[in-house]
Amino acid sequence: MDSARLNRLGAACLLAVLAVGASWGIAHTAVPEPLPARSGVAIPRPEVPAGGSIDELVAGASVEKGRAIADRQCAMCHSMGPGGPAIIGPNLYGVVGTHVGDIPGYEFSDALKAHKDETWTNATLSRWLGGPADYAPGTKMSFPGIASETDRADVIAYLRSLHPEKPE
Ligand code: HEC
């Protein structure tokens, strides 16, 4: 085979590969897979990236680690015991499950009160603690946030533990 013929053969192969690639690409663009299930209900965007929902993370989280993080990062502004005083922020005993910005006797910012229809769940707490100023721009909680999702889960597990024993 002379080199001109080899070149032609090479070019032909290349074209074939390109053609297959292109049609694969077109096919995949034209037919998205998997076909999205159409439902009438808007599917909320998941709060957390792949790797487990925040509920799963909290279920497997460490209350002890959460307490240690809170001692270092929250205690200067928040008391955690039953009937504790407001420091810079409100007392956080029993906060999980209550409405946002709804602790009697504490004057919340309008920024946080704007969320008062929401309750403190794993998901809202994770968003809040991940970046208070993102969740409630203008909040008076001057705290940069906890970047690590597992650290947030530990803190949330600790906050969840702060409630009276439920009667059997
Ligand atoms: C520099 C002081 C400061 C630090 C540190 C701080 N907070 Fe706060 N926190 C506040 C203030 C002030 C508010 C009230 C915010 C507002 O009204 O905008 C608040 C509000 C909150 C609320 C909302 C309470 C409710 O009933 O709506 C939660 C929950 C909370 N903080 C948790 C934490 C946790 C957990 C940490 C530690 C990881 C922390 N905070 C660290 C000052 C602080």
Tab-separated table of C-alpha atoms and ligand atoms in Angstrom:
chain	number	residue	atom	x	y	z
A	1	MET	CA	0.000	0.000	0.000
A	2	ASP	CA	1.404	3.404	-0.860
A	3	SER	CA	1.268	6.170	1.657
A	4	ALA	CA	-1.409	8.176	-0.181
A	5	ARG	CA	-3.722	5.167	0.020
A	6	LEU	CA	-2.889	4.713	3.707
A	7	ASN	CA	-3.717	8.358	4.300
A	8	ARG	CA	-7.065	7.952	2.590
A	9	LEU	CA	-7.783	4.876	4.650
A	10	GLY	CA	-6.839	6.744	7.821
A	11	ALA	CA	-9.072	9.654	6.893
A	12	ALA	CA	-11.927	7.288	6.159
A	13	CYS	CA	-11.552	5.626	9.543
A	14	LEU	CA	-11.459	8.977	11.273
A	15	LEU	CA	-14.588	10.111	9.446
A	16	ALA	CA	-16.363	6.919	10.388
A	17	VAL	CA	-15.508	7.403	14.053
A	18	LEU	CA	-16.617	11.028	13.922
A	19	ALA	CA	-19.864	10.075	12.217
A	20	VAL	CA	-20.648	7.436	14.811
A	21	GLY	CA	-19.758	9.854	17.598
A	22	ALA	CA	-21.891	12.609	16.119
A	23	SER	CA	-24.935	10.425	15.617
A	24	TRP	CA	-24.569	9.077	19.149
A	25	GLY	CA	-24.450	12.632	20.408
A	26	ILE	CA	-27.455	13.675	18.343
A	27	ALA	CA	-29.412	10.618	19.427
A	28	HIS	CA	-28.681	11.379	23.039
A	29	THR	CA	-29.637	15.006	22.701
A	30	ALA	CA	-32.827	14.163	20.864
A	31	VAL	CA	-33.827	11.423	23.279
A	32	PRO	CA	-32.910	12.486	26.797
A	33	GLU	CA	-32.537	9.544	29.080
A	34	PRO	CA	-34.043	8.646	31.381
A	35	LEU	CA	-37.299	10.160	30.209
A	36	PRO	CA	-38.413	12.443	33.022
A	37	ALA	CA	-41.563	11.303	34.686
A	38	ARG	CA	-44.079	14.085	34.251
A	39	SER	CA	-46.155	14.755	37.266
A	40	GLY	CA	-48.359	17.674	38.077
A	41	VAL	CA	-46.463	18.351	41.264
A	42	ALA	CA	-43.283	20.396	41.209
A	43	ILE	CA	-40.477	18.235	42.490
A	44	PRO	CA	-38.495	20.299	45.003
A	45	ARG	CA	-34.814	20.635	44.326
A	46	PRO	CA	-32.959	18.397	46.744
A	47	GLU	CA	-31.321	20.458	49.504
A	48	VAL	CA	-28.163	18.442	49.540
A	49	PRO	CA	-25.875	16.964	46.936
A	50	ALA	CA	-25.597	13.242	46.310
A	51	GLY	CA	-24.208	11.175	49.140
A	52	GLY	CA	-27.177	11.018	51.444
A	53	SER	CA	-29.894	13.401	52.467
A	54	ILE	CA	-29.394	15.667	55.446
A	55	ASP	CA	-31.957	13.540	57.310
A	56	GLU	CA	-29.784	10.466	56.809
A	57	LEU	CA	-26.681	12.397	57.840
A	58	VAL	CA	-28.380	13.639	61.005
A	59	ALA	CA	-29.662	10.138	61.788
A	60	GLY	CA	-26.080	8.879	61.698
A	61	ALA	CA	-24.521	11.974	63.296
A	62	SER	CA	-22.709	12.293	66.606
A	63	VAL	CA	-24.431	14.303	69.341
A	64	GLU	CA	-21.123	14.425	71.240
A	65	LYS	CA	-19.213	15.887	68.291
A	66	GLY	CA	-22.064	18.323	67.746
A	67	ARG	CA	-21.877	19.414	71.373
A	68	ALA	CA	-18.118	19.980	71.032
A	69	ILE	CA	-18.586	22.065	67.877
A	70	ALA	CA	-21.386	24.057	69.513
A	71	ASP	CA	-19.261	24.696	72.609
A	72	ARG	CA	-16.587	26.191	70.387
A	73	GLN	CA	-18.701	27.986	67.801
A	74	CYS	CA	-22.114	28.815	69.248
A	75	ALA	CA	-21.829	29.045	73.031
A	76	MET	CA	-20.475	32.603	73.066
A	77	CYS	CA	-23.806	33.748	71.640
A	78	HIS	CA	-26.300	31.037	72.605
A	79	SER	CA	-27.180	29.322	75.863
A	80	MET	CA	-28.399	25.756	75.359
A	81	GLY	CA	-29.914	24.710	78.684
A	82	PRO	CA	-33.592	24.786	79.664
A	83	GLY	CA	-34.675	28.352	80.441
A	84	GLY	CA	-31.208	29.711	79.622
A	85	PRO	CA	-30.741	33.430	78.994
A	86	ALA	CA	-30.451	35.116	75.627
A	87	ILE	CA	-26.806	36.096	75.156
A	88	ILE	CA	-26.317	37.693	71.764
A	89	GLY	CA	-28.629	35.163	70.173
A	90	PRO	CA	-31.608	33.431	71.779
A	91	ASN	CA	-31.545	30.376	74.037
A	92	LEU	CA	-31.628	27.311	71.796
A	93	TYR	CA	-33.082	24.697	74.132
A	94	GLY	CA	-35.911	22.954	72.263
A	95	VAL	CA	-35.518	25.081	69.128
A	96	VAL	CA	-35.875	22.161	66.696
A	97	GLY	CA	-39.429	21.919	65.380
A	98	THR	CA	-40.382	25.486	66.362
A	99	HIS	CA	-41.142	28.222	63.874
A	100	VAL	CA	-38.220	30.274	62.632
A	101	GLY	CA	-37.703	33.470	64.638
A	102	ASP	CA	-40.313	32.548	67.207
A	103	ILE	CA	-38.722	32.395	70.638
A	104	PRO	CA	-40.763	34.474	73.104
A	105	GLY	CA	-38.856	37.394	74.555
A	106	TYR	CA	-36.229	37.557	71.841
A	107	GLU	CA	-36.246	40.334	69.253
A	108	PHE	CA	-35.359	38.693	65.930
A	109	SER	CA	-34.257	40.611	62.849
A	110	ASP	CA	-36.746	41.207	60.059
A	111	ALA	CA	-34.424	39.101	57.889
A	112	LEU	CA	-35.045	36.012	59.983
A	113	LYS	CA	-38.683	36.859	60.706
A	114	ALA	CA	-39.236	36.777	56.939
A	115	HIS	CA	-38.896	32.972	57.278
A	116	LYS	CA	-41.387	32.664	60.130
A	117	ASP	CA	-43.673	30.380	58.143
A	118	GLU	CA	-40.894	27.784	58.067
A	119	THR	CA	-39.991	25.530	60.960
A	120	TRP	CA	-36.571	24.429	62.112
A	121	THR	CA	-36.128	21.021	60.508
A	122	ASN	CA	-32.922	19.233	59.585
A	123	ALA	CA	-33.145	20.835	56.145
A	124	THR	CA	-33.808	24.428	57.233
A	125	LEU	CA	-31.210	24.204	60.004
A	126	SER	CA	-28.648	22.863	57.571
A	127	ARG	CA	-29.273	25.761	55.189
A	128	TRP	CA	-29.189	28.302	58.016
A	129	LEU	CA	-26.052	26.927	59.652
A	130	GLY	CA	-24.356	26.488	56.272
A	131	GLY	CA	-24.565	30.231	55.678
A	132	PRO	CA	-26.815	32.371	57.874
A	133	ALA	CA	-26.447	35.383	55.583
A	134	ASP	CA	-27.410	33.302	52.542
A	135	TYR	CA	-30.495	31.914	54.236
A	136	ALA	CA	-31.546	35.252	55.708
A	137	PRO	CA	-29.648	38.146	54.125
A	138	GLY	CA	-29.359	40.889	56.740
A	139	THR	CA	-29.575	38.531	59.729
A	140	LYS	CA	-27.955	39.729	62.927
A	141	MET	CA	-26.352	36.334	63.530
A	142	SER	CA	-22.791	37.255	62.559
A	143	PHE	CA	-21.542	33.777	61.944
A	144	PRO	CA	-19.898	32.719	58.707
A	145	GLY	CA	-21.458	29.269	58.699
A	146	ILE	CA	-20.251	25.687	58.959
A	147	ALA	CA	-19.029	24.542	55.567
A	148	SER	CA	-18.890	20.813	56.319
A	149	GLU	CA	-22.228	19.119	55.905
A	150	THR	CA	-21.308	16.344	58.338
A	151	ASP	CA	-20.323	18.922	60.965
A	152	ARG	CA	-23.681	20.609	60.421
A	153	ALA	CA	-25.401	17.244	60.834
A	154	ASP	CA	-23.556	16.719	64.145
A	155	VAL	CA	-24.612	20.157	65.396
A	156	ILE	CA	-28.210	19.528	64.322
A	157	ALA	CA	-28.206	16.156	66.099
A	158	TYR	CA	-26.998	17.965	69.211
A	159	LEU	CA	-29.712	20.653	68.886
A	160	ARG	CA	-32.292	17.869	68.484
A	161	SER	CA	-31.104	16.324	71.735
A	162	LEU	CA	-31.934	19.550	73.615
A	163	HIS	CA	-35.486	18.856	74.741
A	164	PRO	CA	-37.148	17.399	77.807
A	165	GLU	CA	-37.348	13.623	77.979
A	166	LYS	CA	-40.569	12.523	76.375
A	167	PRO	CA	-42.831	10.709	78.823
A	168	GLU	CA	-43.014	6.987	78.006
B	1	HEC	C1	-21.887	35.963	67.018
B	1	HEC	C2	-22.997	35.437	67.711
B	1	HEC	C3	-23.602	34.138	67.194
B	1	HEC	C4	-22.962	32.943	66.935
B	1	HEC	C5	-21.488	32.634	67.006
B	1	HEC	C6	-24.005	32.001	66.596
B	1	HEC	N1	-25.234	32.607	66.636
B	1	HEC	FE1	-27.033	31.762	66.248
B	1	HEC	N2	-27.950	33.529	66.413
B	1	HEC	C7	-27.324	34.715	66.749
B	1	HEC	C8	-28.266	35.804	66.625
B	1	HEC	C9	-27.971	37.280	66.887
B	1	HEC	C10	-29.480	35.232	66.191
B	1	HEC	C11	-30.773	35.967	65.820
B	1	HEC	C12	-30.653	36.217	64.324
B	1	HEC	C13	-31.640	37.191	63.739
B	1	HEC	O1	-32.616	37.562	64.392
B	1	HEC	O2	-31.399	37.571	62.582
B	1	HEC	C14	-29.251	33.800	66.090
B	1	HEC	C15	-30.218	32.879	65.720
B	1	HEC	C16	-30.025	31.515	65.690
B	1	HEC	C17	-31.045	30.537	65.432
B	1	HEC	C18	-32.506	30.827	65.112
B	1	HEC	C19	-33.384	30.674	66.332
B	1	HEC	C20	-34.855	30.784	66.002
B	1	HEC	O3	-35.670	30.446	66.866
B	1	HEC	O4	-35.225	31.196	64.906
B	1	HEC	C21	-30.453	29.324	65.493
B	1	HEC	C22	-31.131	27.966	65.291
B	1	HEC	C23	-29.067	29.529	65.773
B	1	HEC	N3	-28.827	30.876	65.887
B	1	HEC	C24	-28.132	28.524	65.901
B	1	HEC	C25	-26.767	28.748	66.045
B	1	HEC	C26	-25.787	27.694	66.087
B	1	HEC	C27	-26.102	26.214	66.074
B	1	HEC	C28	-24.559	28.285	66.166
B	1	HEC	C29	-23.206	27.632	66.180
B	1	HEC	C30	-22.914	26.742	65.084
B	1	HEC	C31	-24.793	29.721	66.203
B	1	HEC	N4	-26.144	29.959	66.132
B	1	HEC	C32	-23.782	30.682	66.306
B	1	HEC	C33	-26.006	34.871	67.135
B	1	HEC	C34	-25.027	33.913	66.984
